[in-house]
Structures are given as C-alpha cells and as structure tokens.
Backbone as JSON, one array per atom type, in Angstrom:
{
  "sequence": "XXXXXXXXXXXXXXXXXXXXXXXXXXXXXXXXXXXXXXXXXXXXXXXXXXXXXXXXXXXXXXXXXXXXXXXXXXXXXXXXXXXXXXXXXXXXXXXXXXXXXXXXXXXXXXXXXXXXXXXXXXXXXXXXXXXXXXXXXXXXXXXXXXXXXXXXXXXXXXXXXXXXXXXXXXXXXXXXXXXXXXXXXXXXXXXXXXXXXXXXXXXXXXXXXXXXXXXXX",
  "N": [[79.98, 90.44, 82.01], [82.17, 92.85, 83.44], [83.0, 96.28, 82.81], [85.21, 99.15, 82.66], [84.51, 102.29, 81.78], [85.5, 105.3, 80.45], [84.26, 108.43, 80.06], [83.99, 111.56, 78.33], [82.08, 114.35, 78.75], [79.54, 116.96, 78.23], [79.56, 119.33, 80.89], [76.93, 119.65, 82.3], [73.58, 119.81, 83.64], [71.84, 116.69, 83.39], [73.36, 115.45, 81.44], [74.94, 113.2, 82.2], [72.84, 111.61, 82.99], [71.65, 111.14, 80.53], [73.59, 109.64, 79.22], [73.63, 107.45, 80.91], [71.07, 106.46, 80.4], [71.26, 105.83, 77.71], [73.22, 103.8, 77.79], [71.86, 101.94, 79.36], [69.78, 101.26, 77.57], [71.25, 99.87, 75.82], [71.64, 97.54, 77.12], [73.37, 97.49, 79.24], [74.31, 97.5, 82.66], [74.7, 99.84, 85.08], [77.18, 99.96, 87.52], [78.64, 101.66, 89.09], [79.77, 105.09, 89.53], [82.26, 107.62, 89.06], [83.51, 110.83, 89.43], [85.99, 112.11, 87.63], [87.24, 114.41, 86.74], [86.54, 117.99, 86.37], [86.27, 120.63, 84.17], [86.62, 123.56, 82.17], [83.98, 123.44, 81.11], [83.52, 120.78, 80.63], [83.1, 117.41, 81.76], [84.79, 114.62, 83.15], [84.12, 111.38, 83.53], [84.28, 108.24, 85.24], [82.86, 105.11, 84.66], [81.59, 102.12, 85.91], [80.36, 99.38, 84.28], [78.15, 96.68, 83.61], [77.87, 94.08, 81.31], [75.72, 91.91, 79.53], [76.41, 88.4, 79.12], [78.34, 87.65, 76.3], [77.85, 89.98, 74.88], [79.49, 92.4, 72.99], [82.05, 94.8, 73.99], [82.09, 97.03, 72.33], [79.55, 97.97, 72.02], [79.12, 99.66, 74.12], [80.56, 101.95, 73.54], [79.28, 102.81, 71.21], [76.73, 103.33, 72.26], [77.13, 105.3, 74.31], [78.3, 107.4, 72.84], [76.26, 108.11, 71.3], [74.87, 110.09, 72.48], [74.68, 113.51, 72.22], [77.69, 115.4, 72.11], [79.2, 113.71, 73.66], [82.09, 111.86, 74.35], [83.87, 108.76, 74.22], [86.57, 107.88, 76.01], [88.07, 105.63, 76.78], [87.72, 102.06, 77.07], [87.78, 99.3, 79.13], [88.31, 95.99, 80.6], [87.07, 95.32, 83.88], [87.11, 94.62, 87.38], [85.06, 94.36, 90.26], [83.65, 97.1, 92.18], [83.46, 100.7, 91.93], [85.24, 102.65, 94.36], [85.8, 105.37, 96.15], [87.1, 105.78, 98.54], [89.53, 104.63, 99.02], [92.08, 105.96, 99.28], [92.08, 107.05, 101.91], [91.81, 104.81, 103.41], [94.18, 103.52, 102.77], [96.16, 105.28, 103.77], [95.58, 105.13, 106.52], [96.23, 102.44, 106.93], [98.99, 102.4, 106.36], [99.9, 104.16, 108.38], [99.48, 102.6, 110.56], [101.23, 100.56, 110.15], [104.08, 101.35, 109.59], [106.61, 100.2, 108.98], [106.21, 98.6, 106.77], [105.38, 100.42, 104.97], [106.17, 101.48, 102.41], [105.92, 99.25, 100.66], [103.19, 98.71, 100.99], [102.12, 101.0, 99.9], [103.02, 100.84, 97.2], [101.61, 98.52, 96.42], [98.93, 99.16, 96.7], [98.32, 101.48, 95.25], [97.79, 100.96, 92.46], [95.08, 100.01, 92.59], [93.78, 102.26, 93.57], [94.12, 104.17, 91.59], [93.09, 102.84, 89.38], [94.83, 101.38, 87.78], [97.45, 99.37, 86.3], [99.86, 98.71, 87.54], [102.42, 99.7, 89.98], [105.31, 101.35, 91.18], [108.05, 102.3, 93.31], [110.68, 104.29, 92.65], [114.12, 105.03, 92.95], [116.98, 107.16, 92.57], [120.52, 107.26, 92.36], [123.3, 108.94, 91.59], [124.04, 107.86, 88.42], [122.54, 105.68, 88.46], [119.52, 103.86, 88.8], [117.08, 102.36, 90.93], [114.72, 100.06, 92.53], [112.6, 100.75, 95.27], [110.25, 99.64, 96.18], [107.51, 97.62, 94.84], [104.55, 96.81, 93.0], [102.76, 93.69, 92.56], [102.38, 93.3, 89.77], [104.13, 94.85, 88.47], [106.46, 95.62, 85.83], [109.35, 93.59, 85.09], [112.6, 94.71, 85.04], [116.02, 95.44, 84.09], [118.65, 96.9, 86.05], [119.15, 100.34, 85.65], [119.32, 103.7, 84.39], [117.35, 106.6, 85.34], [117.01, 109.31, 84.0], [115.35, 111.53, 84.33], [114.84, 111.95, 86.93], [115.75, 113.81, 89.86], [112.26, 114.68, 90.43], [110.32, 117.74, 90.2], [107.7, 118.12, 90.28], [104.58, 116.36, 89.79], [104.28, 114.38, 86.82], [103.19, 113.46, 83.52], [104.6, 110.73, 82.06], [106.33, 110.63, 79.12], [107.51, 108.44, 76.98], [108.93, 109.12, 74.73], [110.13, 111.39, 75.41], [110.98, 111.19, 78.09], [113.23, 108.95, 79.2], [112.56, 105.52, 79.7], [112.62, 102.11, 80.78], [111.96, 99.68, 78.24], [109.89, 97.73, 78.8], [108.21, 99.14, 80.49], [106.6, 100.79, 78.96], [105.34, 99.1, 77.28], [102.51, 97.54, 75.67], [100.99, 99.78, 75.16], [101.05, 101.38, 77.46], [100.1, 103.91, 79.68], [101.85, 106.31, 81.56], [102.62, 107.73, 84.75], [104.18, 109.88, 87.15], [105.17, 110.92, 90.44], [106.86, 113.12, 92.68], [108.58, 111.67, 95.47], [109.29, 111.5, 98.78], [112.32, 112.97, 100.25], [114.57, 112.65, 98.7], [115.97, 111.71, 95.46], [113.62, 110.36, 94.45], [110.62, 108.63, 93.21], [107.13, 108.04, 92.85], [105.8, 105.8, 90.64], [103.39, 105.14, 88.24], [101.69, 102.75, 86.24], [99.47, 102.42, 83.53], [98.28, 100.14, 81.63], [97.16, 100.15, 78.29], [95.77, 102.48, 78.63], [93.3, 104.78, 80.13], [94.82, 108.01, 79.36], [96.62, 109.79, 81.9], [94.96, 112.28, 83.81], [95.11, 115.82, 84.66], [93.86, 116.16, 87.18], [94.19, 113.65, 88.29], [96.94, 113.5, 88.46], [97.32, 115.46, 90.46], [96.07, 114.2, 92.67], [97.76, 112.03, 92.87], [100.12, 113.36, 93.62], [99.34, 114.53, 96.1], [98.82, 112.14, 97.6], [101.37, 110.89, 97.6], [102.81, 112.85, 98.95], [101.53, 112.87, 101.45], [101.99, 110.27, 102.41], [104.78, 110.36, 102.54], [105.12, 112.2, 104.6], [103.91, 110.7, 106.73], [105.64, 108.56, 106.89], [107.93, 109.82, 107.51], [110.01, 110.45, 105.79]],
  "CA": [[81.33, 90.92, 82.27], [82.14, 94.26, 83.84], [83.99, 97.15, 82.1], [85.37, 100.48, 83.11], [84.37, 103.14, 80.65], [85.76, 106.71, 80.78], [83.58, 109.35, 79.14], [84.07, 113.02, 78.42], [80.77, 114.84, 78.4], [79.29, 118.33, 78.7], [79.31, 119.46, 82.33], [75.61, 120.33, 82.52], [72.55, 118.88, 84.22], [71.17, 115.81, 82.44], [74.3, 114.83, 80.52], [75.24, 111.91, 82.73], [71.61, 110.82, 82.94], [71.39, 110.71, 79.16], [74.55, 108.57, 78.99], [73.11, 106.22, 81.65], [69.92, 105.91, 79.7], [71.72, 105.2, 76.46], [73.86, 102.55, 78.13], [70.81, 101.03, 79.81], [69.07, 100.76, 76.39], [72.15, 98.88, 75.13], [71.72, 96.34, 77.88], [74.41, 97.69, 80.23], [73.92, 97.8, 83.99], [75.76, 100.68, 85.66], [77.45, 99.56, 88.9], [79.27, 102.75, 89.85], [80.18, 106.29, 88.79], [83.18, 108.43, 89.74], [83.85, 112.11, 88.7], [87.49, 112.16, 87.55], [87.66, 115.85, 86.54], [85.6, 118.88, 85.77], [87.05, 121.84, 83.78], [86.3, 124.05, 80.87], [82.69, 123.05, 80.58], [83.42, 119.36, 80.42], [83.29, 116.48, 82.88], [85.35, 113.29, 82.81], [83.6, 110.4, 84.5], [84.54, 106.79, 85.07], [81.63, 104.32, 84.98], [81.77, 100.61, 85.86], [79.14, 98.86, 83.77], [78.21, 95.22, 83.37], [77.2, 93.71, 80.03], [75.27, 90.51, 79.51], [77.38, 87.49, 78.52], [78.3, 87.57, 74.85], [77.71, 91.3, 74.28], [80.83, 93.02, 72.88], [82.16, 96.12, 74.64], [81.89, 98.07, 71.38], [78.19, 98.55, 72.18], [79.19, 100.72, 75.1], [81.08, 103.12, 72.88], [78.2, 103.27, 70.33], [75.64, 103.85, 73.03], [77.49, 106.5, 75.01], [78.54, 108.4, 71.89], [74.99, 108.51, 70.61], [74.49, 111.26, 73.18], [75.45, 114.64, 71.67], [78.79, 116.02, 72.93], [79.86, 112.75, 74.54], [83.24, 111.04, 73.73], [84.39, 107.71, 75.04], [88.03, 107.93, 75.96], [88.6, 104.27, 76.87], [86.87, 100.92, 77.67], [88.64, 98.14, 79.47], [87.69, 95.09, 81.59], [87.19, 95.8, 85.25], [86.43, 93.79, 88.35], [84.68, 95.05, 91.43], [82.93, 98.37, 92.04], [84.25, 101.92, 92.25], [85.27, 103.01, 95.74], [86.67, 106.51, 96.25], [87.62, 105.96, 99.93], [90.75, 103.89, 99.15], [93.21, 106.72, 99.76], [92.02, 107.21, 103.37], [92.12, 103.47, 104.01], [95.63, 103.23, 102.63], [96.92, 106.13, 104.7], [95.4, 104.6, 107.83], [96.95, 101.17, 106.96], [100.41, 102.76, 106.4], [100.13, 104.75, 109.65], [99.49, 101.52, 111.55], [102.32, 99.63, 109.84], [104.98, 102.15, 108.76], [107.69, 99.39, 108.52], [105.89, 98.08, 105.45], [104.7, 101.51, 104.28], [106.49, 101.61, 100.95], [105.32, 98.14, 99.94], [101.73, 98.92, 101.0], [101.84, 102.05, 98.95], [103.17, 100.34, 95.82], [100.59, 97.49, 96.17], [97.57, 99.66, 96.69], [98.16, 102.6, 94.3], [97.05, 100.61, 91.24], [93.64, 99.98, 92.82], [93.25, 103.61, 93.77], [94.14, 104.89, 90.25], [92.64, 102.01, 88.38], [96.03, 101.18, 86.94], [97.94, 98.01, 86.24], [101.02, 98.47, 88.45], [103.11, 100.86, 90.52], [106.6, 101.12, 91.83], [108.77, 103.45, 93.85], [112.0, 104.28, 92.07], [115.09, 105.96, 93.51], [118.17, 107.37, 91.76], [121.74, 107.63, 92.94], [124.2, 109.07, 90.44], [123.46, 107.43, 87.17], [121.89, 104.33, 88.66], [118.2, 103.85, 89.46], [116.63, 101.12, 91.46], [113.36, 100.09, 93.11], [112.42, 100.61, 96.7], [109.02, 98.79, 96.34], [106.77, 97.49, 93.58], [103.37, 96.02, 93.04], [103.02, 92.37, 91.95], [102.34, 93.27, 88.3], [105.17, 95.77, 87.87], [107.34, 94.93, 84.88], [110.71, 93.31, 85.49], [113.59, 95.38, 84.26], [117.33, 95.47, 84.64], [119.05, 98.16, 86.62], [119.59, 101.36, 84.63], [119.17, 105.1, 84.85], [116.1, 107.34, 85.06], [117.61, 110.68, 84.01], [114.42, 112.61, 84.7], [114.79, 112.1, 88.38], [114.52, 113.92, 90.66], [111.12, 115.46, 89.91], [109.89, 118.86, 90.96], [106.23, 117.98, 90.3], [104.07, 115.14, 89.16], [104.28, 114.49, 85.37], [102.84, 112.35, 82.67], [105.82, 110.26, 81.47], [106.26, 110.38, 77.68], [108.71, 107.67, 76.64], [109.63, 109.81, 73.66], [110.93, 112.5, 76.08], [111.6, 110.72, 79.41], [113.62, 107.54, 78.91], [112.11, 104.5, 80.58], [112.87, 100.75, 80.27], [110.91, 99.34, 77.22], [108.71, 97.06, 79.37], [107.28, 100.09, 81.18], [105.76, 101.41, 78.04], [104.72, 98.09, 76.46], [101.01, 97.4, 75.79], [100.4, 101.1, 75.18], [100.92, 101.77, 78.85], [100.22, 105.3, 80.06], [102.72, 106.39, 82.71], [102.66, 108.99, 85.48], [105.12, 109.86, 88.25], [105.13, 112.04, 91.37], [107.99, 113.09, 93.59], [108.3, 110.93, 96.74], [110.38, 111.66, 99.71], [113.22, 114.15, 100.14], [115.64, 112.26, 97.8], [115.59, 111.62, 94.07], [112.74, 109.18, 94.34], [109.37, 108.95, 92.67], [106.1, 107.03, 92.77], [105.5, 105.64, 89.25], [102.13, 104.31, 88.05], [101.54, 102.37, 84.83], [98.08, 102.03, 83.16], [98.32, 99.47, 80.3], [96.0, 100.42, 77.48], [95.2, 103.82, 78.98], [93.41, 106.09, 79.47], [95.88, 108.92, 79.84], [96.43, 110.44, 83.25], [94.45, 113.64, 83.79], [95.69, 116.7, 85.65], [93.32, 115.95, 88.5], [94.8, 112.45, 88.81], [98.27, 113.89, 88.91], [97.23, 116.16, 91.74], [95.79, 113.22, 93.65], [99.0, 111.27, 93.07], [101.01, 114.18, 94.37], [98.89, 114.61, 97.4], [98.97, 110.88, 98.27], [102.74, 110.73, 97.85], [103.24, 113.78, 99.99], [100.99, 112.52, 102.78], [102.69, 109.09, 102.85], [106.11, 110.82, 102.9], [105.02, 112.79, 105.97], [103.64, 109.64, 107.66], [106.85, 107.71, 107.09], [109.01, 110.67, 107.99], [111.14, 110.28, 104.86]],
  "C": [[81.29, 92.4, 82.54], [83.31, 95.03, 83.04], [84.0, 98.51, 82.78], [85.44, 101.34, 81.9], [84.57, 104.57, 81.1], [85.15, 107.54, 79.72], [83.86, 110.74, 79.4], [82.74, 113.53, 77.91], [80.56, 116.27, 78.84], [78.98, 118.41, 80.16], [78.06, 120.27, 82.55], [74.59, 119.34, 82.98], [71.95, 117.96, 83.08], [72.1, 115.03, 81.55], [74.59, 113.39, 80.92], [74.02, 111.0, 82.67], [71.32, 110.33, 81.53], [72.31, 109.56, 78.76], [74.05, 107.31, 79.68], [71.98, 105.64, 80.93], [70.31, 105.19, 78.42], [72.43, 103.8, 76.76], [72.84, 101.5, 78.58], [70.02, 100.41, 78.58], [69.92, 99.78, 75.64], [72.34, 97.59, 75.95], [72.75, 96.34, 78.97], [73.74, 98.07, 81.58], [75.0, 98.6, 84.69], [75.9, 100.33, 87.2], [78.05, 100.7, 89.76], [79.72, 103.92, 88.99], [81.21, 107.1, 89.71], [83.53, 109.6, 88.91], [85.36, 112.18, 88.77], [87.93, 113.67, 87.58], [86.52, 116.7, 85.99], [86.34, 120.18, 85.41], [86.59, 122.19, 82.38], [84.97, 123.65, 80.21], [82.53, 121.61, 80.26], [83.64, 118.6, 81.7], [83.87, 115.22, 82.35], [84.9, 112.35, 83.9], [84.04, 108.98, 84.17], [83.28, 106.06, 85.47], [81.99, 102.83, 84.88], [80.38, 100.09, 85.43], [79.27, 97.34, 83.52], [77.34, 94.91, 82.14], [76.79, 92.28, 80.12], [76.31, 89.63, 78.79], [77.21, 87.5, 76.99], [78.16, 88.88, 74.13], [79.08, 91.97, 74.17], [80.89, 94.39, 73.48], [82.01, 97.27, 73.62], [80.48, 98.75, 71.52], [78.16, 99.67, 73.14], [79.61, 102.06, 74.45], [79.95, 103.69, 71.99], [77.08, 103.91, 71.11], [75.98, 105.15, 73.67], [77.71, 107.64, 73.98], [77.35, 108.8, 71.07], [74.42, 109.74, 71.31], [75.32, 112.43, 72.67], [76.5, 115.18, 72.59], [79.57, 114.99, 73.77], [80.95, 112.0, 73.76], [83.7, 110.0, 74.67], [85.93, 107.69, 74.88], [88.72, 106.51, 76.04], [87.53, 103.28, 77.43], [87.87, 99.79, 77.94], [87.98, 97.26, 80.5], [88.03, 95.59, 82.98], [86.52, 94.81, 86.18], [86.17, 94.6, 89.64], [83.92, 96.36, 91.11], [83.87, 99.54, 92.32], [84.15, 102.19, 93.73], [86.31, 104.14, 95.87], [87.26, 106.69, 97.64], [88.96, 105.21, 100.1], [91.92, 104.64, 99.68], [93.23, 106.78, 101.29], [92.34, 105.86, 104.05], [93.61, 103.13, 103.92], [96.48, 104.03, 103.6], [96.84, 105.55, 106.13], [96.2, 103.26, 108.0], [98.5, 101.45, 107.12], [100.77, 103.31, 107.76], [100.28, 103.66, 110.7], [100.6, 100.52, 111.31], [103.37, 100.33, 109.03], [106.2, 101.29, 108.29], [107.48, 98.85, 107.09], [105.18, 99.15, 104.58], [104.92, 101.62, 102.8], [105.85, 100.46, 100.11], [103.77, 98.25, 99.9], [101.32, 99.95, 99.97], [101.89, 101.52, 97.51], [102.0, 99.31, 95.45], [99.21, 98.05, 95.96], [97.29, 100.8, 95.72], [97.43, 102.11, 93.01], [95.55, 100.47, 91.44], [93.09, 101.38, 92.93], [93.11, 104.35, 92.41], [93.72, 104.05, 89.14], [93.69, 101.79, 87.26], [96.44, 99.73, 87.0], [99.03, 97.74, 87.27], [101.59, 99.75, 88.92], [104.41, 100.43, 91.11], [107.14, 102.42, 92.39], [110.19, 103.35, 93.41], [112.86, 105.31, 92.76], [116.3, 106.06, 92.57], [119.37, 107.87, 92.57], [122.74, 107.72, 91.82], [123.56, 108.82, 89.11], [122.87, 106.05, 87.22], [120.53, 104.54, 89.31], [117.86, 102.46, 89.86], [115.27, 101.26, 92.11], [113.48, 99.99, 94.61], [111.24, 99.71, 97.04], [108.37, 98.7, 94.99], [105.54, 96.65, 93.84], [103.63, 94.69, 92.32], [103.07, 92.41, 90.4], [103.33, 94.19, 87.67], [106.15, 95.04, 86.98], [108.71, 94.7, 85.37], [111.63, 93.97, 84.55], [114.99, 95.31, 84.92], [117.66, 96.85, 85.22], [119.51, 99.12, 85.55], [119.42, 102.72, 85.29], [117.82, 105.64, 84.52], [116.53, 108.8, 85.1], [116.69, 111.83, 84.34], [114.17, 112.77, 86.16], [115.95, 112.99, 88.81], [113.48, 114.8, 89.99], [110.8, 116.62, 90.81], [108.34, 118.83, 91.15], [105.82, 116.72, 89.59], [103.99, 115.41, 87.62], [103.69, 113.27, 84.74], [104.17, 111.96, 81.94], [105.65, 109.99, 80.03], [107.58, 109.69, 77.36], [109.57, 108.28, 75.56], [110.51, 110.97, 74.24], [111.64, 112.05, 77.3], [111.95, 109.21, 79.15], [113.13, 106.67, 80.04], [112.45, 103.14, 79.97], [111.63, 100.37, 79.31], [109.69, 98.68, 77.89], [107.71, 97.95, 80.05], [106.28, 100.6, 80.25], [105.11, 100.44, 77.1], [103.2, 98.1, 76.66], [100.33, 98.79, 75.82], [100.17, 101.64, 76.58], [101.09, 103.29, 79.01], [100.95, 105.34, 81.44], [102.64, 107.73, 83.36], [103.62, 108.77, 86.66], [104.98, 111.06, 89.17], [106.37, 111.98, 92.3], [107.61, 112.38, 94.9], [109.51, 111.04, 97.59], [111.26, 112.87, 99.44], [114.38, 113.88, 99.09], [115.11, 112.22, 96.37], [114.76, 110.34, 93.81], [111.34, 109.56, 93.78], [108.42, 107.72, 92.74], [105.66, 107.0, 91.34], [104.33, 104.76, 89.1], [102.02, 104.05, 86.59], [100.08, 101.88, 84.61], [98.08, 101.4, 81.78], [97.03, 99.72, 79.59], [95.28, 101.71, 77.76], [93.96, 103.7, 79.9], [94.53, 106.89, 80.03], [95.52, 109.47, 81.16], [95.98, 111.86, 83.12], [95.13, 114.46, 84.85], [95.18, 116.48, 87.05], [93.89, 114.68, 89.15], [96.26, 112.68, 89.25], [98.29, 114.59, 90.18], [96.91, 115.19, 92.81], [96.98, 112.41, 93.97], [100.02, 112.06, 93.88], [100.66, 114.28, 95.84], [99.1, 113.32, 98.26], [100.48, 110.61, 98.57], [103.26, 111.63, 98.95], [102.75, 113.36, 101.38], [101.79, 111.28, 103.29], [104.1, 109.42, 103.24], [106.13, 111.37, 104.29], [104.8, 111.65, 107.03], [104.89, 108.85, 107.95], [108.05, 108.54, 107.56], [110.26, 110.54, 107.12], [111.08, 111.41, 103.8]]
}
C-alpha cells in the first residue's frame, strides 16, 4: 500500500538521503519526492512510499524520526506517484476549454495540492454559493461566508473564519485564495492534514490568478 508522508528535516546535504535509508531499512520503497518548502534552515518534503502488505504505517514515522532533527508531520494513504507538472497541464486544459474552466479548476486542484476536495465560492450580500466544486466537496446548505472577499490567500481557521460544519469535519485543513474580480475564492480542503504551508498558499494564489486571467474574469 502507498502512503504520502510529509517530513520536516534539516536543510543540509545528506538529510534526505538519511531519511530514505531509514525508510528503506523499514521495508519502504520510495516512489517519489517533492520539495514543498525550504526556509529557516529546514526543508519540508513530501514522499510517496510503498509498504509491503500488512506493514502498519506507524513504521514510517518511527523510521523517519530515527534520523536526528527529522519530524513527521503527517502520514496518509496515497495513490499514484508525485507529479509536479499538473499546474501547467491544468492551465493548458483550461485555455483550450474556457467554457468549462471553473469546473476543470475545481476538479483538478485536489490532485495538484494533494487534498481531498476543492470548490469555488462566491458571495453576494449575506449569501454565499458555489460556482463549481470537485466530486468530493462536502454538501452544505446555502449560507454566508463573512470572510469574503479575500485580499490574500489564507489558512482558514474555523474558530476564526466561519465555515459550514462539514467543511471542517474529519480534521480537515482548509485554505482559500482570492479568485476573480468579485467576492469569490478558491477553497481547498485536506481531510486529516497536513496543514497548508506558506509556499502552498503562494502556489494557490498564483494558480488562481493565472486562471482568472485566462478566463478573463
């Protein structure tokens, strides 16, 4: 079975190699690696690893954290390999089919950000509604999203930013970026975490901005 493991490690030569060795000794086969963020002497990496049938994912945490200075932020099931070219593919697809651009964006963003779902929300007065959503987006009744419009991408904290209860169920981490010229936002949910990093918020902002330009909205 494959898992996506996010690790925080010292940003110095040999750190990732030591983690890879530790995971290999635990029986894990590394299928892909993606650098999420580098700052303040630390690196945040996503690794897709495969474990033999019957081995619990806890061994991944034990193995990785046996390397000095390494912390495992999350482990969750994952299918497929890491592919960092999805943004370009999505923009090309939307450019070729702008009439379905919003739906294409909502459907593909979860894959790009290794999340569970995404939707595009708009607000008029005290009423908020959806412009598009991915298949796994939680069903909710019409209501208000008082934190719209946004000036910048944010991590949504349900204790501060009101959202429908299903959005934050299952310990879902939430992020949103301004979309279009109106009070609209691209919202992404990641059930079970990990939390969205500043670098991911920047990527979300750039993607939303490019698609806004492509669609002319």
